[in-house]
PDB file of C-alpha atoms and ligand atoms in Angstrom:
ATOM      1  CA  UNK A   1      17.015  24.961 -11.225  1.00 48.00           C
ATOM      2  CA  UNK A   2      18.420  21.737 -10.280  1.00 50.00           C
ATOM      3  CA  UNK A   3      20.303  21.649  -7.428  1.00 62.00           C
ATOM      4  CA  UNK A   4      22.822  19.338  -8.883  1.00 71.00           C
ATOM      5  CA  UNK A   5      25.013  19.846 -12.289  1.00 84.00           C
ATOM      6  CA  UNK A   6      27.448  18.566 -14.426  1.00 92.00           C
ATOM      7  CA  UNK A   7      28.269  21.672 -16.028  1.00 96.00           C
ATOM      8  CA  UNK A   8      29.354  25.239 -14.943  1.00 97.00           C
ATOM      9  CA  UNK A   9      27.562  28.403 -16.157  1.00 97.00           C
ATOM     10  CA  UNK A  10      28.758  31.889 -16.647  1.00 98.00           C
ATOM     11  CA  UNK A  11      26.716  35.028 -16.991  1.00 98.00           C
ATOM     12  CA  UNK A  12      28.349  37.504 -18.800  1.00 98.00           C
ATOM     13  CA  UNK A  13      27.543  40.596 -20.510  1.00 98.00           C
ATOM     14  CA  UNK A  14      25.335  40.365 -24.004  1.00 96.00           C
ATOM     15  CA  UNK A  15      26.839  44.023 -25.113  1.00 92.00           C
ATOM     16  CA  UNK A  16      28.457  47.053 -23.404  1.00 93.00           C
ATOM     17  CA  UNK A  17      32.054  47.417 -22.448  1.00 95.00           C
ATOM     18  CA  UNK A  18      32.708  43.873 -20.447  1.00 97.00           C
ATOM     19  CA  UNK A  19      30.976  41.414 -22.752  1.00 96.00           C
ATOM     20  CA  UNK A  20      33.918  41.434 -25.584  1.00 96.00           C
ATOM     21  CA  UNK A  21      36.986  41.293 -23.142  1.00 97.00           C
ATOM     22  CA  UNK A  22      35.149  38.778 -20.775  1.00 98.00           C
ATOM     23  CA  UNK A  23      34.617  36.322 -23.855  1.00 97.00           C
ATOM     24  CA  UNK A  24      38.262  36.878 -25.000  1.00 97.00           C
ATOM     25  CA  UNK A  25      39.736  36.100 -21.361  1.00 98.00           C
ATOM     26  CA  UNK A  26      37.457  32.843 -21.006  1.00 98.00           C
ATOM     27  CA  UNK A  27      38.857  31.930 -24.380  1.00 98.00           C
ATOM     28  CA  UNK A  28      42.420  32.414 -23.479  1.00 97.00           C
ATOM     29  CA  UNK A  29      41.753  30.023 -20.761  1.00 97.00           C
ATOM     30  CA  UNK A  30      41.077  27.102 -23.401  1.00 97.00           C
ATOM     31  CA  UNK A  31      37.340  27.549 -23.626  1.00 97.00           C
ATOM     32  CA  UNK A  32      35.397  27.477 -26.923  1.00 97.00           C
ATOM     33  CA  UNK A  33      31.647  27.603 -27.351  1.00 97.00           C
ATOM     34  CA  UNK A  34      29.047  26.823 -29.944  1.00 96.00           C
ATOM     35  CA  UNK A  35      26.554  29.756 -30.009  1.00 91.00           C
ATOM     36  CA  UNK A  36      22.590  29.121 -29.950  1.00 87.00           C
ATOM     37  CA  UNK A  37      20.744  30.835 -32.721  1.00 84.00           C
ATOM     38  CA  UNK A  38      19.555  33.933 -30.973  1.00 86.00           C
ATOM     39  CA  UNK A  39      23.221  34.542 -29.528  1.00 84.00           C
ATOM     40  CA  UNK A  40      21.910  34.453 -25.886  1.00 92.00           C
ATOM     41  CA  UNK A  41      23.286  30.977 -24.915  1.00 95.00           C
ATOM     42  CA  UNK A  42      26.901  29.884 -25.811  1.00 96.00           C
ATOM     43  CA  UNK A  43      27.473  25.654 -25.408  1.00 96.00           C
ATOM     44  CA  UNK A  44      31.210  24.923 -24.034  1.00 97.00           C
ATOM     45  CA  UNK A  45      32.948  22.511 -26.777  1.00 96.00           C
ATOM     46  CA  UNK A  46      36.109  22.327 -24.986  1.00 95.00           C
ATOM     47  CA  UNK A  47      35.171  21.966 -21.500  1.00 96.00           C
ATOM     48  CA  UNK A  48      31.434  21.870 -19.895  1.00 97.00           C
ATOM     49  CA  UNK A  49      31.541  25.163 -18.985  1.00 97.00           C
ATOM     50  CA  UNK A  50      28.588  27.391 -20.844  1.00 97.00           C
ATOM     51  CA  UNK A  51      28.120  31.192 -21.277  1.00 97.00           C
ATOM     52  CA  UNK A  52      24.367  33.161 -20.910  1.00 97.00           C
ATOM     53  CA  UNK A  53      24.719  36.520 -22.101  1.00 97.00           C
ATOM     54  CA  UNK A  54      22.605  38.943 -20.120  1.00 97.00           C
ATOM     55  CA  UNK A  55      22.540  42.531 -18.991  1.00 97.00           C
ATOM     56  CA  UNK A  56      24.895  43.112 -16.495  1.00 97.00           C
ATOM     57  CA  UNK A  57      22.554  44.331 -13.651  1.00 97.00           C
ATOM     58  CA  UNK A  58      21.275  40.899 -13.913  1.00 98.00           C
ATOM     59  CA  UNK A  59      24.131  38.902 -12.997  1.00 98.00           C
ATOM     60  CA  UNK A  60      24.296  39.495  -9.419  1.00 98.00           C
ATOM     61  CA  UNK A  61      20.780  37.800  -9.229  1.00 97.00           C
ATOM     62  CA  UNK A  62      21.710  35.205 -11.492  1.00 97.00           C
ATOM     63  CA  UNK A  63      24.178  34.054  -9.189  1.00 97.00           C
ATOM     64  CA  UNK A  64      22.037  34.594  -6.073  1.00 96.00           C
ATOM     65  CA  UNK A  65      19.483  32.627  -7.394  1.00 94.00           C
ATOM     66  CA  UNK A  66      21.352  29.574  -8.773  1.00 94.00           C
ATOM     67  CA  UNK A  67      20.551  30.466 -12.581  1.00 95.00           C
ATOM     68  CA  UNK A  68      24.416  31.099 -13.129  1.00 97.00           C
ATOM     69  CA  UNK A  69      27.467  29.542 -11.034  1.00 97.00           C
ATOM     70  CA  UNK A  70      29.815  32.423 -12.190  1.00 98.00           C
ATOM     71  CA  UNK A  71      29.895  35.807 -13.401  1.00 98.00           C
ATOM     72  CA  UNK A  72      31.842  38.150 -15.358  1.00 98.00           C
ATOM     73  CA  UNK A  73      30.604  42.189 -14.328  1.00 98.00           C
ATOM     74  CA  UNK A  74      31.675  45.249 -12.857  1.00 98.00           C
ATOM     75  CA  UNK A  75      32.711  45.590  -9.033  1.00 98.00           C
ATOM     76  CA  UNK A  76      30.379  48.424  -9.144  1.00 98.00           C
ATOM     77  CA  UNK A  77      27.550  46.252  -9.925  1.00 98.00           C
ATOM     78  CA  UNK A  78      28.248  43.293  -7.636  1.00 98.00           C
ATOM     79  CA  UNK A  79      28.961  45.636  -4.289  1.00 98.00           C
ATOM     80  CA  UNK A  80      25.935  48.049  -5.259  1.00 98.00           C
ATOM     81  CA  UNK A  81      23.478  44.966  -5.284  1.00 98.00           C
ATOM     82  CA  UNK A  82      25.096  43.287  -2.148  1.00 97.00           C
ATOM     83  CA  UNK A  83      24.665  46.636  -0.505  1.00 97.00           C
ATOM     84  CA  UNK A  84      21.201  46.695  -1.515  1.00 96.00           C
ATOM     85  CA  UNK A  85      20.457  42.695  -0.094  1.00 96.00           C
ATOM     86  CA  UNK A  86      22.540  43.623   2.955  1.00 95.00           C
ATOM     87  CA  UNK A  87      20.024  46.901   3.761  1.00 93.00           C
ATOM     88  CA  UNK A  88      16.756  44.592   3.332  1.00 95.00           C
ATOM     89  CA  UNK A  89      18.361  41.832   5.459  1.00 96.00           C
ATOM     90  CA  UNK A  90      19.027  39.149   2.745  1.00 94.00           C
ATOM     91  CA  UNK A  91      21.929  37.167   3.194  1.00 92.00           C
ATOM     92  CA  UNK A  92      25.062  37.469   1.079  1.00 94.00           C
ATOM     93  CA  UNK A  93      25.292  34.635  -1.115  1.00 95.00           C
ATOM     94  CA  UNK A  94      28.350  35.907  -3.640  1.00 97.00           C
ATOM     95  CA  UNK A  95      31.850  37.893  -3.666  1.00 97.00           C
ATOM     96  CA  UNK A  96      34.014  38.784  -5.875  1.00 98.00           C
ATOM     97  CA  UNK A  97      36.428  35.691  -6.637  1.00 98.00           C
ATOM     98  CA  UNK A  98      39.179  37.743  -8.800  1.00 97.00           C
ATOM     99  CA  UNK A  99      39.908  41.037 -10.309  1.00 97.00           C
ATOM    100  CA  UNK A 100      40.333  40.753 -14.131  1.00 98.00           C
ATOM    101  CA  UNK A 101      42.079  43.365 -15.007  1.00 96.00           C
ATOM    102  CA  UNK A 102      40.004  45.147 -17.578  1.00 97.00           C
ATOM    103  CA  UNK A 103      37.102  47.806 -17.488  1.00 97.00           C
ATOM    104  CA  UNK A 104      38.516  49.864 -14.934  1.00 97.00           C
ATOM    105  CA  UNK A 105      36.604  52.902 -13.885  1.00 98.00           C
ATOM    106  CA  UNK A 106      35.995  54.811 -10.974  1.00 98.00           C
ATOM    107  CA  UNK A 107      32.404  55.444  -9.120  1.00 98.00           C
ATOM    108  CA  UNK A 108      32.898  59.460  -8.268  1.00 98.00           C
ATOM    109  CA  UNK A 109      30.554  62.166  -7.178  1.00 98.00           C
ATOM    110  CA  UNK A 110      30.717  64.903  -9.819  1.00 98.00           C
ATOM    111  CA  UNK A 111      29.353  68.290  -9.343  1.00 98.00           C
ATOM    112  CA  UNK A 112      29.023  71.133 -11.911  1.00 97.00           C
ATOM    113  CA  UNK A 113      32.165  72.782 -13.518  1.00 97.00           C
ATOM    114  CA  UNK A 114      31.130  76.333 -11.251  1.00 96.00           C
ATOM    115  CA  UNK A 115      30.905  74.818  -8.318  1.00 96.00           C
ATOM    116  CA  UNK A 116      33.586  75.857  -5.865  1.00 96.00           C
ATOM    117  CA  UNK A 117      34.358  72.524  -4.467  1.00 96.00           C
ATOM    118  CA  UNK A 118      36.079  72.557  -1.043  1.00 96.00           C
ATOM    119  CA  UNK A 119      35.231  69.005   0.751  1.00 96.00           C
ATOM    120  CA  UNK A 120      32.470  66.456   1.283  1.00 97.00           C
ATOM    121  CA  UNK A 121      30.708  68.074   3.522  1.00 97.00           C
ATOM    122  CA  UNK A 122      29.628  70.522   0.861  1.00 97.00           C
ATOM    123  CA  UNK A 123      27.060  67.882  -0.437  1.00 98.00           C
ATOM    124  CA  UNK A 124      25.252  68.148   2.945  1.00 98.00           C
ATOM    125  CA  UNK A 125      21.765  68.960   2.479  1.00 98.00           C
ATOM    126  CA  UNK A 126      22.167  68.876  -1.485  1.00 98.00           C
ATOM    127  CA  UNK A 127      20.543  66.120  -3.841  1.00 98.00           C
ATOM    128  CA  UNK A 128      22.353  63.720  -5.427  1.00 98.00           C
ATOM    129  CA  UNK A 129      21.354  61.887  -8.369  1.00 98.00           C
ATOM    130  CA  UNK A 130      22.897  58.135  -8.964  1.00 98.00           C
ATOM    131  CA  UNK A 131      22.314  54.760 -10.239  1.00 98.00           C
ATOM    132  CA  UNK A 132      24.041  53.473  -7.401  1.00 98.00           C
ATOM    133  CA  UNK A 133      22.163  54.406  -4.157  1.00 98.00           C
ATOM    134  CA  UNK A 134      23.303  51.561  -1.689  1.00 98.00           C
ATOM    135  CA  UNK A 135      26.632  52.620  -2.073  1.00 98.00           C
ATOM    136  CA  UNK A 136      26.251  56.634  -2.196  1.00 98.00           C
ATOM    137  CA  UNK A 137      24.066  55.989   1.024  1.00 98.00           C
ATOM    138  CA  UNK A 138      26.935  54.066   2.662  1.00 97.00           C
ATOM    139  CA  UNK A 139      29.786  56.527   1.624  1.00 98.00           C
ATOM    140  CA  UNK A 140      27.428  59.156   2.740  1.00 98.00           C
ATOM    141  CA  UNK A 141      26.643  57.534   6.117  1.00 98.00           C
ATOM    142  CA  UNK A 142      30.397  56.779   6.608  1.00 97.00           C
ATOM    143  CA  UNK A 143      30.913  60.586   5.984  1.00 97.00           C
ATOM    144  CA  UNK A 144      28.550  61.596   8.687  1.00 98.00           C
ATOM    145  CA  UNK A 145      26.967  63.634   5.459  1.00 98.00           C
ATOM    146  CA  UNK A 146      22.949  64.065   5.577  1.00 98.00           C
ATOM    147  CA  UNK A 147      22.178  64.234   1.506  1.00 98.00           C
ATOM    148  CA  UNK A 148      19.079  63.255  -0.204  1.00 98.00           C
ATOM    149  CA  UNK A 149      19.795  60.524  -2.846  1.00 98.00           C
ATOM    150  CA  UNK A 150      18.203  60.493  -6.007  1.00 98.00           C
ATOM    151  CA  UNK A 151      17.948  57.249  -7.974  1.00 98.00           C
ATOM    152  CA  UNK A 152      17.934  57.174 -11.716  1.00 97.00           C
ATOM    153  CA  UNK A 153      18.126  54.170 -13.977  1.00 95.00           C
ATOM    154  CA  UNK A 154      20.480  55.906 -16.318  1.00 93.00           C
ATOM    155  CA  UNK A 155      21.362  59.329 -18.037  1.00 94.00           C
ATOM    156  CA  UNK A 156      22.213  60.412 -14.392  1.00 98.00           C
ATOM    157  CA  UNK A 157      24.743  62.873 -16.028  1.00 97.00           C
ATOM    158  CA  UNK A 158      21.619  65.165 -17.120  1.00 97.00           C
ATOM    159  CA  UNK A 159      20.139  65.296 -14.080  1.00 97.00           C
ATOM    160  CA  UNK A 160      22.067  68.600 -12.445  1.00 97.00           C
ATOM    161  CA  UNK A 161      20.781  70.577 -15.834  1.00 96.00           C
ATOM    162  CA  UNK A 162      17.023  69.335 -15.422  1.00 96.00           C
ATOM    163  CA  UNK A 163      17.224  70.732 -12.182  1.00 96.00           C
ATOM    164  CA  UNK A 164      16.786  67.078 -10.535  1.00 97.00           C
ATOM    165  CA  UNK A 165      19.700  67.508  -8.994  1.00 98.00           C
ATOM    166  CA  UNK A 166      22.820  69.286  -7.296  1.00 98.00           C
ATOM    167  CA  UNK A 167      25.448  67.030  -7.690  1.00 98.00           C
ATOM    168  CA  UNK A 168      26.036  62.998  -9.016  1.00 98.00           C
ATOM    169  CA  UNK A 169      27.601  60.038  -8.573  1.00 98.00           C
ATOM    170  CA  UNK A 170      28.230  57.761 -11.386  1.00 98.00           C
ATOM    171  CA  UNK A 171      31.058  56.118 -13.136  1.00 98.00           C
ATOM    172  CA  UNK A 172      33.958  57.829 -14.622  1.00 98.00           C
ATOM    173  CA  UNK A 173      36.339  55.986 -17.248  1.00 97.00           C
ATOM    174  CA  UNK A 174      37.638  58.408 -19.909  1.00 96.00           C
ATOM    175  CA  UNK A 175      35.693  61.508 -18.161  1.00 97.00           C
ATOM    176  CA  UNK A 176      34.391  62.353 -21.242  1.00 97.00           C
ATOM    177  CA  UNK A 177      30.811  61.711 -20.295  1.00 97.00           C
ATOM    178  CA  UNK A 178      31.684  64.245 -17.449  1.00 98.00           C
ATOM    179  CA  UNK A 179      33.166  66.797 -19.373  1.00 97.00           C
ATOM    180  CA  UNK A 180      30.227  66.872 -22.268  1.00 97.00           C
ATOM    181  CA  UNK A 181      27.718  67.755 -19.430  1.00 97.00           C
ATOM    182  CA  UNK A 182      30.027  70.440 -17.848  1.00 97.00           C
ATOM    183  CA  UNK A 183      30.480  68.281 -14.436  1.00 98.00           C
ATOM    184  CA  UNK A 184      33.747  67.641 -12.859  1.00 98.00           C
ATOM    185  CA  UNK A 185      34.590  64.758 -10.895  1.00 98.00           C
ATOM    186  CA  UNK A 186      35.422  65.325  -6.653  1.00 98.00           C
ATOM    187  CA  UNK A 187      35.604  62.310  -4.414  1.00 98.00           C
ATOM    188  CA  UNK A 188      35.882  58.907  -5.308  1.00 98.00           C
ATOM    189  CA  UNK A 189      33.691  56.062  -3.482  1.00 98.00           C
ATOM    190  CA  UNK A 190      34.987  53.060  -5.397  1.00 98.00           C
ATOM    191  CA  UNK A 191      37.483  51.921  -7.453  1.00 98.00           C
ATOM    192  CA  UNK A 192      35.959  49.300  -9.795  1.00 98.00           C
ATOM    193  CA  UNK A 193      36.731  46.993 -12.975  1.00 98.00           C
ATOM    194  CA  UNK A 194      35.363  43.482 -13.880  1.00 98.00           C
ATOM    195  CA  UNK A 195      35.604  40.987 -11.345  1.00 98.00           C
ATOM    196  CA  UNK A 196      34.793  37.131 -11.656  1.00 98.00           C
ATOM    197  CA  UNK A 197      32.104  36.703  -9.158  1.00 98.00           C
ATOM    198  CA  UNK A 198      31.234  33.592  -7.721  1.00 98.00           C
ATOM    199  CA  UNK A 199      28.955  32.076  -4.544  1.00 97.00           C
ATOM    200  CA  UNK A 200      30.242  32.294  -1.043  1.00 96.00           C
ATOM    201  CA  UNK A 201      29.557  28.955  -0.367  1.00 95.00           C
ATOM    202  CA  UNK A 202      31.181  25.909  -2.213  1.00 93.00           C
ATOM    203  CA  UNK A 203      29.886  23.901  -5.081  1.00 95.00           C
ATOM    204  CA  UNK A 204      28.630  20.277  -3.809  1.00 92.00           C
ATOM    205  CA  UNK A 205      29.345  18.881  -7.014  1.00 94.00           C
ATOM    206  CA  UNK A 206      31.488  18.469 -10.283  1.00 95.00           C
ATOM    207  CA  UNK A 207      31.131  21.969 -10.562  1.00 96.00           C
ATOM    208  CA  UNK A 208      33.611  22.332  -7.631  1.00 97.00           C
ATOM    209  CA  UNK A 209      36.078  20.394  -9.836  1.00 97.00           C
ATOM    210  CA  UNK A 210      35.706  22.781 -12.994  1.00 97.00           C
ATOM    211  CA  UNK A 211      35.382  26.136 -11.234  1.00 98.00           C
ATOM    212  CA  UNK A 212      39.047  25.115  -9.727  1.00 97.00           C
ATOM    213  CA  UNK A 213      40.223  24.620 -12.906  1.00 98.00           C
ATOM    214  CA  UNK A 214      38.866  27.425 -14.445  1.00 98.00           C
ATOM    215  CA  UNK A 215      40.349  29.271 -11.597  1.00 98.00           C
ATOM    216  CA  UNK A 216      43.869  27.968 -12.474  1.00 97.00           C
ATOM    217  CA  UNK A 217      43.945  28.779 -15.800  1.00 97.00           C
ATOM    218  CA  UNK A 218      42.215  32.102 -15.209  1.00 97.00           C
ATOM    219  CA  UNK A 219      45.443  32.783 -12.573  1.00 97.00           C
ATOM    220  CA  UNK A 220      47.636  31.901 -15.388  1.00 97.00           C
ATOM    221  CA  UNK A 221      46.784  34.053 -17.533  1.00 96.00           C
ATOM    222  CA  UNK A 222      46.268  36.854 -15.217  1.00 95.00           C
ATOM    223  CA  UNK A 223      49.701  36.293 -14.390  1.00 92.00           C
ATOM    224  CA  UNK A 224      51.160  36.614 -18.007  1.00 78.00           C
ATOM    225  CA  UNK A 225      49.641  40.237 -18.144  1.00 71.00           C
ATOM    226  CA  UNK A 226      51.340  41.897 -15.224  1.00 64.00           C
TER     227      UNK A 226
HETATM  228  C1  PRP B   1      28.993  54.852 -17.923  1.00 92.96           C
HETATM  229  C2  PRP B   1      28.773  55.804 -16.966  1.00 92.96           C
HETATM  230  C3  PRP B   1      28.807  56.808 -17.891  1.00 92.96           C
HETATM  231  C4  PRP B   1      30.012  56.565 -18.603  1.00 92.96           C
HETATM  232  C5  PRP B   1      31.324  57.128 -18.066  1.00 92.96           C
HETATM  233  O1  PRP B   1      27.798  54.527 -18.897  1.00 92.96           O
HETATM  234  O2  PRP B   1      27.078  55.602 -16.578  1.00 92.96           O
HETATM  235  O3  PRP B   1      27.853  57.580 -18.040  1.00 92.96           O
HETATM  236  O4  PRP B   1      29.989  55.245 -18.983  1.00 92.96           O
HETATM  237  O5  PRP B   1      32.400  57.028 -19.145  1.00 92.96           O
HETATM  238  P1  PRP B   1      33.692  58.239 -19.780  1.00 92.96           P
HETATM  239  O6  PRP B   1      34.091  58.656 -18.238  1.00 92.96           O
HETATM  240  O7  PRP B   1      34.151  57.118 -20.465  1.00 92.96           O
HETATM  241  O8  PRP B   1      32.699  58.865 -20.399  1.00 92.96           O
HETATM  242  P2  PRP B   1      27.650  53.443 -20.304  1.00 92.96           P
HETATM  243  O9  PRP B   1      27.980  54.286 -21.602  1.00 92.96           O
HETATM  244  O10 PRP B   1      28.631  52.516 -19.982  1.00 92.96           O
HETATM  245  O11 PRP B   1      26.224  53.280 -20.198  1.00 92.96           O
HETATM  246  P3  PRP B   1      25.306  52.955 -18.897  1.00 92.96           P
HETATM  247  O12 PRP B   1      25.217  54.166 -18.423  1.00 92.96           O
HETATM  248  O13 PRP B   1      23.931  53.340 -19.817  1.00 92.96           O
HETATM  249  O14 PRP B   1      25.564  51.465 -18.388  1.00 92.96           O
HETATM  250 ZN1   ZN B   2      24.326  48.786 -17.332  1.00 92.96          ZN
HETATM  251 MG1   MG B   3      25.982  56.204 -18.607  1.00 92.96          MG
END
């Protein structure tokens, strides 16, 4: 990756809940693209701002290593990976630039329906399945609760029924997934939504002007929404 670039590259989710609204938001900022055959890269035609279509979990890393300049990703993913970097002593390289007002959800503790929940302290000594081990560990430490974090990359909601965990910590949007798995949400760890993520350090080339232009347009569009 060259240090100096004359185009801005934004990573967005290829499929899933945030991909289409992210593209629509950028289009409403006046961006338009020509798509590559494999639909993984979109070349900016109205401005030198390109899109890379990737898995959401890859977005923070792509910004950290400079492969992409900006990204649109859930705050939950951004903070989880920032937390993991902090835990391993890696320097912080990216941060949230703007909250984008779509993809709202919360990261919550959920327990089996029949659990007579009293307070967060009920989790002491329990096993909690999650795809967000850094955020869950931080929250448990802040609450002074000693519990076992069981990391799973997906299908976290079935862990209690499989006997792999007593409770879970996962995203809740409509609540349908919890209901289908006979779980109920208790504590909220984080309110999340789609965010524009970017580097902490300023760009040292024309990307600085491109990013500033994009932010001005984005703020105008977001301002019209509320
Ligand atoms: C998310 C999350 C929950 C579900 C919650 O998963 O992990 O499973 O959505 O949404 P709900 O409250 O509206 O049911 P998603 O389907 O986005 O896929 P993933 O877990 O594979 O990332
Ligand atoms: Zn995902
Ligand atoms: Mg899920």
